XYZ file of C-alpha atoms in Angstrom:
701
model
C -4.488 17.587 22.279
C -2.235 15.175 20.402
C -0.910 12.514 22.841
C 2.833 12.334 23.386
C 2.994 8.719 22.175
C 0.867 9.416 19.114
C 3.330 8.108 16.502
C 3.889 4.796 18.273
C 0.146 4.342 18.762
C -0.532 4.963 15.074
C 2.197 2.463 14.205
C 0.758 -0.198 16.496
C -2.782 0.498 15.304
C -1.889 0.168 11.643
C 0.164 -2.948 12.355
C -2.816 -4.321 14.274
C -5.146 -3.747 11.340
C -2.873 -5.608 8.948
C -2.257 -8.445 11.392
C -6.006 -8.915 11.765
C -6.530 -8.898 8.007
C -3.746 -11.424 7.471
C -5.032 -13.670 10.248
C -8.632 -13.643 9.040
C -8.124 -13.727 5.276
C -7.444 -17.472 4.855
C -10.777 -18.397 6.483
C -12.974 -15.759 4.869
C -16.433 -16.957 3.778
C -18.314 -18.322 2.031
C -16.570 -21.695 2.006
C -15.251 -21.223 5.536
C -18.271 -21.417 7.813
C -18.045 -20.904 11.569
C -18.362 -24.655 12.091
C -15.723 -25.460 9.490
C -13.252 -23.045 11.048
C -13.831 -24.604 14.468
C -13.621 -28.181 13.216
C -10.485 -27.507 11.160
C -8.453 -25.199 13.398
C -10.079 -25.387 16.833
C -8.570 -22.661 18.973
C -6.684 -20.312 16.640
C -3.552 -19.002 18.348
C -1.368 -18.108 15.340
C -1.562 -17.470 11.622
C -3.228 -20.456 9.976
C -1.367 -20.000 6.692
C 2.085 -18.860 5.682
C 2.490 -16.485 2.755
C 5.579 -15.742 0.681
C 4.381 -12.136 0.884
C 0.847 -11.182 1.852
C -1.083 -9.308 -0.828
C -3.596 -7.103 0.942
C -7.251 -6.913 0.029
C -10.070 -4.370 0.159
C -9.759 -4.071 3.949
C -6.321 -2.489 3.513
C -6.828 -0.769 0.139
C -9.742 1.404 1.224
C -8.212 2.923 4.385
C -5.027 3.664 2.455
C -6.267 5.067 -0.836
C -9.485 6.790 0.178
C -7.588 8.821 2.783
C -5.727 10.498 -0.086
C -8.751 12.798 -0.315
C -6.892 14.772 2.380
C -4.113 15.479 -0.149
C -6.137 15.904 -3.311
C -9.183 17.933 -2.252
C -9.776 18.350 1.499
C -6.442 20.033 2.105
C -7.610 22.821 4.402
C -11.113 21.779 5.472
C -13.137 18.834 6.721
C -13.582 15.963 4.311
C -16.863 15.495 2.413
C -18.377 12.427 0.723
C -17.602 13.979 -2.657
C -13.896 14.330 -1.760
C -13.693 10.628 -0.975
C -15.767 9.763 -4.055
C -13.155 11.484 -6.201
C -10.490 9.328 -4.552
C -12.549 6.233 -5.432
C -12.635 7.221 -9.095
C -9.014 8.331 -9.223
C -7.191 5.497 -7.492
C -9.165 2.415 -8.559
C -8.645 0.476 -11.759
C -12.175 -0.239 -12.879
C -13.029 -3.894 -12.380
C -9.635 -4.853 -10.912
C -8.190 -4.684 -7.393
C -9.147 -2.157 -4.705
C -12.410 -3.853 -3.648
C -14.760 -6.690 -4.584
C -16.106 -6.169 -8.113
C -19.005 -8.574 -7.582
C -21.452 -6.968 -9.957
C -23.821 -4.018 -10.025
C -26.606 -4.561 -7.528
C -24.616 -7.316 -5.782
C -21.402 -5.684 -4.581
C -22.077 -2.426 -2.765
C -18.718 -1.001 -3.827
C -19.115 -1.998 -7.472
C -22.587 -0.475 -7.452
C -21.350 2.802 -5.954
C -18.439 3.009 -8.402
C -20.702 2.603 -11.422
C -23.063 5.207 -9.991
C -20.198 7.652 -9.503
C -18.810 6.963 -12.959
C -22.183 7.738 -14.469
C -22.504 11.077 -12.743
C -24.483 10.185 -9.634
C -22.659 12.117 -6.902
C -21.888 11.064 -3.353
C -23.693 10.611 -1.026
C -26.502 9.816 -3.478
C -24.296 7.137 -5.095
C -24.410 5.034 -1.943
C -27.801 5.980 -0.600
C -30.742 3.772 0.307
C -32.828 5.890 -2.039
C -30.533 5.038 -4.966
C -29.559 1.441 -4.238
C -32.100 0.103 -1.769
C -31.729 -0.938 1.852
C -29.959 -4.272 1.284
C -27.082 -2.926 -0.809
C -26.629 0.179 1.360
C -26.262 -1.736 4.626
C -23.560 -4.232 3.727
C -20.257 -4.238 5.639
C -18.048 -2.039 3.422
C -18.904 1.198 5.207
C -17.197 -0.237 8.277
C -14.102 -1.797 6.777
C -12.625 1.112 4.790
C -12.384 3.639 7.593
C -9.645 2.761 10.102
C -7.298 5.542 9.047
C -9.921 8.239 9.680
C -9.765 7.178 13.337
C -5.967 7.122 13.329
C -5.706 10.727 12.109
C -8.176 12.041 14.714
C -6.651 10.824 18.005
C -8.655 11.478 21.138
C -11.495 13.073 19.179
C -14.218 10.422 18.755
C -16.827 12.854 17.408
C -14.598 14.261 14.681
C -13.297 10.798 13.789
C -16.871 9.518 13.513
C -17.878 12.459 11.321
C -14.947 11.865 8.965
C -15.682 8.138 8.847
C -19.338 8.800 8.114
C -18.463 11.162 5.265
C -16.211 8.513 3.734
C -18.720 5.699 4.218
C -21.512 7.719 2.583
C -19.809 7.286 -0.791
C -21.072 3.719 -0.942
C -23.268 3.038 2.095
C -26.174 4.379 4.069
C -28.274 3.600 7.136
C -26.743 0.989 9.425
C -23.841 0.669 7.007
C -22.691 4.183 7.864
C -23.106 3.628 11.597
C -20.360 1.023 11.514
C -17.985 3.710 10.246
C -19.027 6.063 13.041
C -18.611 3.374 15.711
C -15.165 2.185 14.709
C -13.663 5.586 13.938
C -14.799 6.795 17.368
C -13.489 3.644 19.061
C -10.093 4.013 17.383
C -9.901 7.683 18.373
C -10.832 6.843 21.979
C -8.196 4.100 22.142
C -5.527 6.818 22.078
C -6.852 7.967 25.456
C -7.495 4.682 27.274
C -6.834 0.959 27.041
C -10.065 0.135 28.890
C -12.066 -1.806 26.329
C -15.377 -0.963 27.987
C -14.661 2.761 27.713
C -13.590 2.320 24.104
C -16.764 0.451 23.159
C -18.935 3.000 24.939
C -17.176 5.850 23.117
C -18.022 4.142 19.849
C -21.642 3.547 20.802
C -21.994 7.177 21.863
C -21.579 8.095 18.184
C -24.491 5.970 16.905
C -28.213 6.312 17.678
C -29.237 4.281 20.718
C -32.256 2.856 18.896
C -30.279 1.712 15.853
C -29.841 -1.960 15.046
C -26.093 -1.383 15.356
C -26.470 -0.254 18.966
C -28.969 -2.993 19.693
C -26.729 -5.843 18.541
C -23.798 -4.327 20.452
C -25.881 -4.048 23.621
C -27.109 -7.625 23.192
C -23.495 -8.827 23.103
C -22.501 -6.730 26.108
C -25.484 -8.007 28.085
C -24.704 -11.615 27.202
C -21.080 -11.128 28.237
C -22.174 -9.773 31.588
C -24.056 -13.041 32.210
C -21.549 -15.396 30.515
C -18.120 -13.710 30.633
C -16.048 -16.816 30.029
C -17.575 -18.371 26.897
C -17.304 -16.440 23.665
C -18.672 -19.381 21.691
C -21.917 -19.269 23.633
C -22.184 -15.607 22.689
C -21.485 -16.501 19.062
C -24.345 -19.020 19.255
C -26.599 -16.240 20.521
C -25.594 -14.049 17.590
C -26.339 -16.838 15.137
C -29.757 -17.366 16.710
C -30.863 -13.762 17.108
C -28.756 -11.726 14.666
C -27.446 -14.201 12.079
C -27.044 -13.922 8.332
C -30.463 -15.491 7.836
C -32.033 -12.345 9.328
C -30.334 -9.931 6.909
C -30.214 -10.121 3.134
C -27.248 -9.472 0.915
C -23.799 -10.991 0.670
C -22.267 -9.577 3.854
C -24.527 -7.478 6.048
C -23.028 -5.187 8.647
C -25.214 -6.148 11.639
C -24.090 -9.769 12.271
C -20.487 -8.693 11.782
C -20.902 -5.718 14.111
C -21.986 -8.243 16.725
C -18.849 -10.296 16.144
C -16.628 -7.222 16.468
C -18.111 -6.198 19.802
C -17.990 -9.847 20.921
C -14.290 -10.122 20.059
C -13.420 -6.906 21.866
C -15.407 -7.580 25.047
C -14.360 -11.223 25.332
C -10.786 -10.332 24.401
C -10.774 -8.027 27.432
C -8.057 -5.720 26.169
C -5.725 -8.476 24.915
C -4.832 -7.669 21.302
C -3.846 -11.202 20.357
C -6.879 -12.868 21.883
C -9.201 -10.282 20.331
C -8.092 -10.823 16.728
C -8.116 -14.586 17.322
C -11.705 -14.533 18.585
C -12.796 -12.327 15.676
C -11.295 -14.875 13.287
C -12.739 -17.918 15.037
C -16.241 -16.400 14.960
C -16.410 -16.635 11.193
C -18.572 -14.519 8.879
C -16.409 -11.691 7.469
C -13.232 -12.781 9.228
C -10.612 -10.507 7.667
C -12.832 -7.421 7.929
C -13.753 -8.054 11.553
C -10.263 -9.027 12.707
C -8.831 -6.026 10.857
C -11.219 -3.541 12.469
C -10.746 -4.819 16.005
C -7.021 -5.156 15.326
C -6.784 -1.415 14.725
C -8.683 -0.582 17.912
C -6.687 -2.952 20.092
C -3.415 -2.098 18.366
C -3.848 1.532 19.375
C -5.119 0.639 22.848
C -2.349 -1.741 23.900
C 0.557 -0.334 21.902
C 3.437 -2.223 20.369
C 4.255 -4.110 23.555
C 0.832 -5.769 23.458
C 1.287 -7.314 20.003
C 2.842 -10.785 20.052
C 6.012 -11.257 18.036
C 4.488 -14.302 16.311
C 1.970 -11.947 14.689
C 4.236 -8.975 14.123
C 7.352 -10.634 12.746
C 5.807 -12.119 9.553
C 4.422 -8.679 8.652
C 8.019 -7.364 8.635
C 6.721 -3.793 8.372
C 5.433 -4.342 4.846
C 2.104 -4.470 3.059
C 1.222 -4.242 -0.636
C -1.886 -2.631 -2.090
C -3.937 -2.920 -5.273
C -4.566 0.622 -6.483
C -3.712 2.246 -9.801
C -0.259 3.401 -8.666
C 2.220 0.550 -8.560
C 4.563 2.880 -6.683
C 2.077 3.648 -3.919
C 1.138 -0.042 -3.769
C 4.476 -0.837 -2.075
C 4.033 0.418 1.474
C 6.487 0.607 4.354
C 4.429 0.600 7.537
C 6.717 2.754 9.772
C 6.928 5.382 7.028
C 3.166 5.325 6.584
C 2.668 5.631 10.336
C 4.705 8.831 10.199
C 2.626 10.091 7.285
C -0.605 9.442 9.185
C 0.800 11.118 12.280
C 1.746 14.237 10.324
C -1.810 14.322 8.943
C -3.134 13.995 12.490
C -1.226 17.073 13.588
C -2.538 18.935 10.551
C -6.158 18.028 11.264
C -5.775 18.939 14.948
C -4.232 22.257 13.921
C -1.277 21.582 16.184
C 2.379 22.135 15.208
C 4.027 18.952 14.032
C 7.435 18.251 15.600
C 10.186 19.119 13.125
C 11.979 15.859 13.906
C 8.930 13.923 12.719
C 8.600 15.985 9.558
C 12.265 15.442 8.759
C 11.965 11.669 9.231
C 9.279 11.237 6.557
C 10.147 11.678 2.885
C 7.298 10.796 0.544
C 9.449 10.934 -2.598
C 12.241 8.607 -1.491
C 13.065 5.574 0.600
C 14.248 6.664 4.025
C 14.491 4.183 6.895
C 15.735 5.465 10.251
C 14.717 2.427 12.378
C 13.659 4.704 15.229
C 10.213 3.241 15.840
C 10.379 0.395 18.379
C 10.844 -2.964 16.704
C 10.854 -1.507 13.204
C 12.609 -3.434 10.434
C 11.313 -1.578 7.348
C 10.987 -4.873 5.442
C 14.756 -5.442 5.342
C 15.464 -9.125 4.693
C 18.342 -11.600 4.681
C 18.896 -14.179 1.971
C 20.430 -16.856 4.197
C 18.833 -17.084 7.661
C 21.250 -19.891 8.581
C 24.117 -17.435 8.652
C 22.324 -14.185 9.405
C 19.370 -12.970 11.446
C 17.992 -9.423 11.282
C 16.153 -7.613 14.048
C 15.577 -4.145 15.407
C 18.041 -2.802 17.977
C 18.335 0.172 20.287
C 21.895 -0.701 21.300
C 23.544 1.218 18.475
C 22.311 4.060 16.307
C 24.160 6.330 13.918
C 21.374 8.845 14.384
C 18.235 8.750 16.483
C 17.344 5.837 18.736
C 17.423 2.647 16.662
C 19.045 0.614 13.937
C 18.800 -2.756 12.234
C 21.002 -5.389 13.858
C 22.197 -8.275 11.687
C 23.823 -11.116 13.615
C 26.272 -13.187 11.540
C 27.012 -16.604 12.984
C 30.248 -18.521 12.370
C 30.931 -17.637 8.770
C 34.172 -18.366 6.926
C 35.770 -17.054 3.754
C 33.410 -17.426 0.787
C 30.263 -17.673 2.879
C 27.894 -14.768 2.457
C 24.362 -13.538 2.953
C 22.527 -10.673 1.332
C 20.873 -8.027 3.498
C 18.394 -6.174 1.317
C 15.259 -4.130 0.800
C 12.708 -5.255 -1.777
C 11.607 -2.284 -3.933
C 9.631 -4.316 -6.488
C 7.605 -7.523 -6.641
C 6.573 -9.987 -9.330
C 3.847 -12.621 -9.359
C 6.360 -15.254 -8.222
C 6.755 -13.380 -4.929
C 3.187 -14.213 -3.900
C 1.276 -17.301 -2.888
C -2.096 -16.280 -4.320
C -3.941 -13.825 -6.543
C -5.553 -11.635 -3.899
C -6.838 -8.452 -5.506
C -4.307 -8.431 -8.386
C -1.674 -5.964 -7.144
C 0.590 -4.241 -9.647
C 3.954 -2.674 -8.908
C 6.268 0.084 -10.058
C 9.780 -0.089 -8.585
C 10.791 2.197 -5.756
C 14.440 2.078 -6.917
C 15.830 2.961 -10.361
C 19.100 3.280 -12.233
C 20.712 6.646 -11.676
C 19.535 6.933 -8.089
C 21.810 6.725 -5.071
C 21.730 4.264 -2.185
C 23.314 5.149 1.125
C 23.505 3.689 4.620
C 25.701 3.718 7.694
C 27.161 0.414 8.946
C 28.749 -0.411 12.303
C 30.734 -3.633 12.811
C 30.812 -5.380 16.179
C 32.817 -8.544 15.472
C 33.259 -11.048 18.285
C 35.562 -13.581 16.615
C 37.391 -14.253 13.365
C 40.924 -13.628 12.158
C 39.739 -11.128 9.505
C 37.082 -8.446 9.720
C 33.885 -8.817 7.688
C 33.345 -7.159 4.354
C 30.357 -5.940 2.403
C 29.583 -5.248 -1.235
C 26.660 -3.057 -2.285
C 24.444 -4.662 -4.926
C 21.150 -4.553 -6.777
C 19.333 -7.498 -8.342
C 17.464 -7.499 -11.634
C 13.932 -8.845 -11.425
C 13.725 -10.890 -14.641
C 17.215 -12.375 -15.057
C 17.969 -12.443 -11.294
C 21.395 -11.084 -12.177
C 23.127 -9.327 -9.297
C 25.027 -6.139 -10.114
C 27.638 -6.180 -7.351
C 29.778 -3.124 -6.601
C 33.285 -3.200 -5.182
C 33.904 -4.879 -1.823
C 34.426 -2.734 1.260
C 36.192 -4.015 4.347
C 34.373 -3.010 7.502
C 36.189 -1.499 10.481
C 35.488 -3.095 13.833
C 33.818 -0.806 16.368
C 33.383 2.018 13.858
C 30.536 3.454 11.782
C 31.308 3.750 8.096
C 29.219 5.519 5.461
C 28.420 3.485 2.363
C 27.009 5.134 -0.741
C 26.725 3.994 -4.345
C 24.959 4.813 -7.588
C 22.477 2.259 -8.876
C 24.006 1.108 -12.177
C 22.243 0.890 -15.520
C 19.818 -2.018 -15.363
C 19.661 -2.111 -19.184
C 15.892 -2.211 -19.390
C 15.215 -4.571 -16.499
C 13.521 -3.716 -13.222
C 15.292 -3.789 -9.858
C 13.818 -6.004 -7.132
C 16.566 -6.041 -4.485
C 18.794 -3.271 -3.126
C 21.276 -3.865 -0.322
C 24.611 -5.337 0.613
C 26.313 -8.699 0.388
C 27.780 -9.484 3.813
C 30.816 -11.743 3.424
C 33.290 -13.346 5.784
C 37.023 -13.075 5.124
C 38.138 -15.307 7.999
C 39.697 -18.690 7.310
C 38.384 -21.812 9.027
C 39.582 -20.992 12.558
C 38.302 -18.959 14.218
C 35.073 -18.401 12.315
C 33.548 -14.955 12.006
C 30.872 -14.228 14.577
C 29.331 -10.902 15.522
C 26.957 -8.205 14.383
C 26.572 -5.347 11.969
C 24.219 -2.444 12.606
C 22.615 -0.611 9.680
C 21.106 2.839 10.044
C 19.879 5.726 7.880
C 19.114 3.584 4.817
C 18.181 5.735 1.820
C 17.321 5.414 -1.873
C 17.125 8.862 -3.374
C 18.118 11.129 -6.234
C 17.199 11.485 -9.884
C 16.378 8.388 -11.875
C 17.587 7.718 -15.406
C 16.507 4.364 -16.776
C 14.936 2.439 -19.636
C 12.275 -0.252 -19.920
C 12.961 -3.060 -22.366
C 9.757 -5.020 -22.930
C 11.678 -8.104 -24.044
C 12.792 -8.253 -20.387
C 9.312 -7.849 -18.863
C 6.524 -10.289 -18.037
C 2.761 -10.530 -17.614
C 1.977 -10.389 -13.891
C -1.538 -10.268 -12.431
C -2.868 -9.508 -15.915
C -0.547 -6.534 -16.482
C 2.680 -5.942 -18.366
C 5.349 -5.139 -15.787
C 5.785 -2.536 -14.427
C 2.452 -1.000 -15.529
C -1.018 -0.859 -14.016
C -3.592 -1.074 -16.815
C -7.007 0.527 -16.708
C -9.312 -0.789 -19.468
C -8.173 -2.367 -22.719
C -6.443 -5.642 -23.555
C -2.689 -5.458 -22.976
C -0.015 -8.023 -23.764
C 3.618 -8.552 -24.712
C 4.157 -9.031 -28.451
C 7.521 -9.152 -30.243
C 9.396 -7.205 -27.578
C 6.738 -4.521 -27.274
C 3.760 -3.752 -25.066
C 0.652 -4.185 -27.200
C -2.746 -2.591 -26.668
C -6.066 -3.430 -28.276
C -9.091 -1.534 -27.029
C -12.559 -0.357 -27.976
C -12.693 2.308 -25.248
C -10.491 4.909 -23.545
C -7.618 3.051 -21.876
C -4.401 3.835 -20.053
C -1.383 2.292 -18.378
C 0.644 3.973 -15.642
C 3.959 3.378 -13.883
C 6.892 5.229 -12.336
C 7.327 7.232 -9.171
C 4.072 8.776 -8.011
C 5.984 11.806 -6.746
C 8.254 12.449 -9.768
C 8.202 16.146 -10.647
C 10.419 17.321 -13.505
C 11.249 14.585 -15.993
C 11.006 13.439 -19.586
C 9.617 10.174 -20.880
C 10.186 8.920 -24.400
C 8.236 6.051 -25.946
C 8.384 4.491 -29.377
C 4.787 4.171 -30.577
C 3.640 2.255 -33.621
C -0.074 3.066 -34.051
C -2.041 0.386 -35.887
C -5.578 1.736 -35.755
C -7.361 4.657 -34.114
C -6.969 8.421 -33.865
C -5.644 8.719 -30.304
C -2.186 7.561 -29.203
C -0.868 9.498 -26.207
C 1.894 9.574 -23.612
C 0.865 10.384 -20.038
C 2.966 12.478 -17.696
C 2.461 13.722 -14.121
C -0.511 11.398 -13.830
C -1.833 11.191 -10.270
C -4.350 8.478 -11.048
C -7.093 7.675 -13.513
C -8.610 11.156 -13.256
C -5.632 13.503 -12.862
C -2.693 14.151 -15.191
C -1.466 15.315 -18.602
C -1.580 13.358 -21.878
C 0.178 14.336 -25.111
C 0.538 12.839 -28.579
C -1.403 11.923 -31.698
C -4.943 13.277 -31.653
C -6.795 12.717 -34.914
C -5.770 12.899 -38.545
C -2.623 14.987 -38.938
C -3.041 16.465 -35.454
C -1.180 16.351 -32.155
C -2.393 17.735 -28.863
C -1.739 18.134 -25.151
C -4.637 17.321 -22.826
C -5.228 17.815 -19.144
C -7.219 15.166 -17.326
C -9.021 16.689 -14.348
C -11.909 14.262 -13.869
C -12.477 14.612 -17.609
C -10.182 15.336 -20.543
C -9.805 18.889 -21.830
C -7.622 19.831 -24.780
C -5.066 22.457 -23.803
C -3.332 23.019 -27.123
C -2.988 21.349 -30.540
C -1.217 21.770 -33.842
C -0.887 20.113 -37.246
C 1.478 17.188 -37.632
C 1.308 14.625 -40.429
C 1.447 11.166 -38.873
C 0.547 7.770 -40.254
C -0.627 4.394 -39.047
C 1.771 1.422 -39.200
C 4.785 3.683 -38.731
C 6.979 3.948 -35.638
C 7.458 7.313 -33.941
C 9.579 8.364 -30.984
C 7.357 10.528 -28.765
C 9.040 12.421 -25.955
C 7.033 14.348 -23.379
C 8.786 16.581 -20.864
C 7.392 18.232 -17.761
C 9.616 20.910 -16.279
C 8.222 23.524 -13.959
C 4.833 24.454 -15.373
C 5.788 23.647 -18.962
C 4.722 20.529 -20.860
C 6.569 19.827 -24.113
C 5.896 17.252 -26.829
C 8.664 16.235 -29.224
C 8.376 13.706 -32.049
C 11.463 12.082 -33.581
C 13.647 14.693 -31.922
C 11.636 17.701 -33.125
C 9.726 19.861 -30.644
C 6.204 20.189 -31.984
C 4.083 21.447 -29.100
C 4.466 23.193 -25.749
C 2.073 24.539 -23.158
C 2.222 25.976 -19.645
C -0.129 24.767 -16.929
C 0.443 24.460 -13.187
C -2.448 22.173 -12.207
C -0.357 19.031 -11.648
C 3.163 19.308 -10.238
C 4.084 15.641 -9.981
C 2.907 12.169 -10.932
C 3.418 8.942 -12.834
C 3.941 8.456 -16.554
C 2.376 6.041 -18.989
C 0.541 5.639 -22.273
C -3.116 6.145 -23.116
C -5.801 6.473 -25.745
C -9.066 8.389 -25.733
C -10.883 5.893 -27.937
C -10.689 2.804 -30.141
C -7.055 1.909 -30.766
C -4.391 -0.691 -31.400
C -0.786 0.231 -30.715
C 2.688 -1.108 -30.006
C 4.852 0.613 -27.366
C 8.573 0.003 -26.932
C 11.923 1.419 -25.808
C 10.770 3.600 -22.938
C 13.312 5.999 -21.479
C 12.745 8.083 -18.355
C 15.098 10.835 -17.220
C 14.515 13.017 -14.183
C 15.672 16.571 -14.705
């Protein structure tokens, strides 16, 4: 039975996971030893490092992307290791992002990926038989599984089974038991906040004679004798279960001990639990993330301190192959997970919940307690943003923006960030890439309520978008707000002329003269970015970020910006993807100047590295349309005389079940196929190639 507070618990659990990851990441080994953490930071009671924006790592990527097996393959049945293995191959860029690419035979995940790529299926790809005991029992089987617990509330056995299936892609033995333990613990946390019951529910899903159970029992026994000194327990772990006892880079057993230690010594306090997990060292971000999910579900939103929640601001970024999916709004994702939970439980999902989640657009209703949906202000001296339940245009919440003593000419932007560049980050964690979640041609709408306390003129707003490269702000006409009334604001995103859009919102401006100054609040509700996009990409206005040409995610090949074009040189099949992951009917045109090679294609409706359509030049005087379904298959081809060192305008259109290829305005090939109904676009080659790509135009139909 799905609990009545399921959505809020999922939200707090997912927030808890990301808080733990962010807290533990700056002191992750190997440089940061337990002693160094203690000597440097002592008692950790807050984030030890500030980030411009936090770029997530493998601990967040895995739970997010591997769960997509429930959309791609396991739609109406229980998940299998092979389903999750297909998600590994589809959503990862080989060698970049997603997880630690530490080398075959060193990194468990890298080893499993290479095995899968070379035809060794799951669970064999992660088995002890295939990879040996050391590789199979590292920590990854435990750290990629939180969401399997979140979508199986109150069902520890089913959660553990799903987690085990997912972990078997890359791990075996004790490595899989960590997945069973934590998925069961997360599922149990929906039913009780008693940490002892939660731990016991997890242990009930692993063999009693396993090392995993033994280290957990050793910690619980030590706590019973020494309940007030977690550091003494950590000393016991070092002595009896430390890294010196287990080979490999990051074995699961010592870290399992830390996780149980943090939970039992944290005694149901979310904040103290993630702090202890971080102070104990070893795999700090993994351990704090795992226990953060458990405790986040157990205690709910009210148990998470504002000092940990506020910097998250409901946002996390990922490092998969879809730059669009990499930009994640946590309240929206909590709704998505909750809808999946109802599906797996075979219970009817409330219509209100279904209506509040829109995977193909930005829709922020601010109904979840404390939610901000990553809305920001440009000038915190004049404006402060926070969640409110005092006013709502619809539902139960809104975003409250307090403006404090502003006069004519003073202004602050209130905005959502639909795109990021390298300059938005403090470090290079896992090389994220991004595709904007707002485009020219789309509409932006919101409802705004003015509650002005002082000032001789009411406040005004102007809708705007900002361009990522030039930082130019395209400001619409000013609108005077009406005190004590909701007004509906809607505008079309103007032509960005080949640039990308990295801010969407309003400029809040005071009209009052010096006395009295403007003071009061505006409430924003029902914020949306939706509709059909129609935009271009000018490569003279792009940059190289995290090794990729914006806004693309590259998979294989050497890519760069040359003379206002995106340039590829490769000795192997390579591709680059961008655009909305959920775009359905649209056309994409690209000017291609092939320099060498027989294959120069445009991708459309691509759902990752292993799913999509590709159309274009395919050998001497030939063009073709391919389907990629975990391997390329030619659907149709025809003769077309094309040459190297000559520029062509290739246009590929997907409408309904029809794929059409046009070259220089002439339709040359068409085919019907209904395998893929939506996806990204991009460019690709099936072999050795050099090419220039320019003047991309995308139009949704």
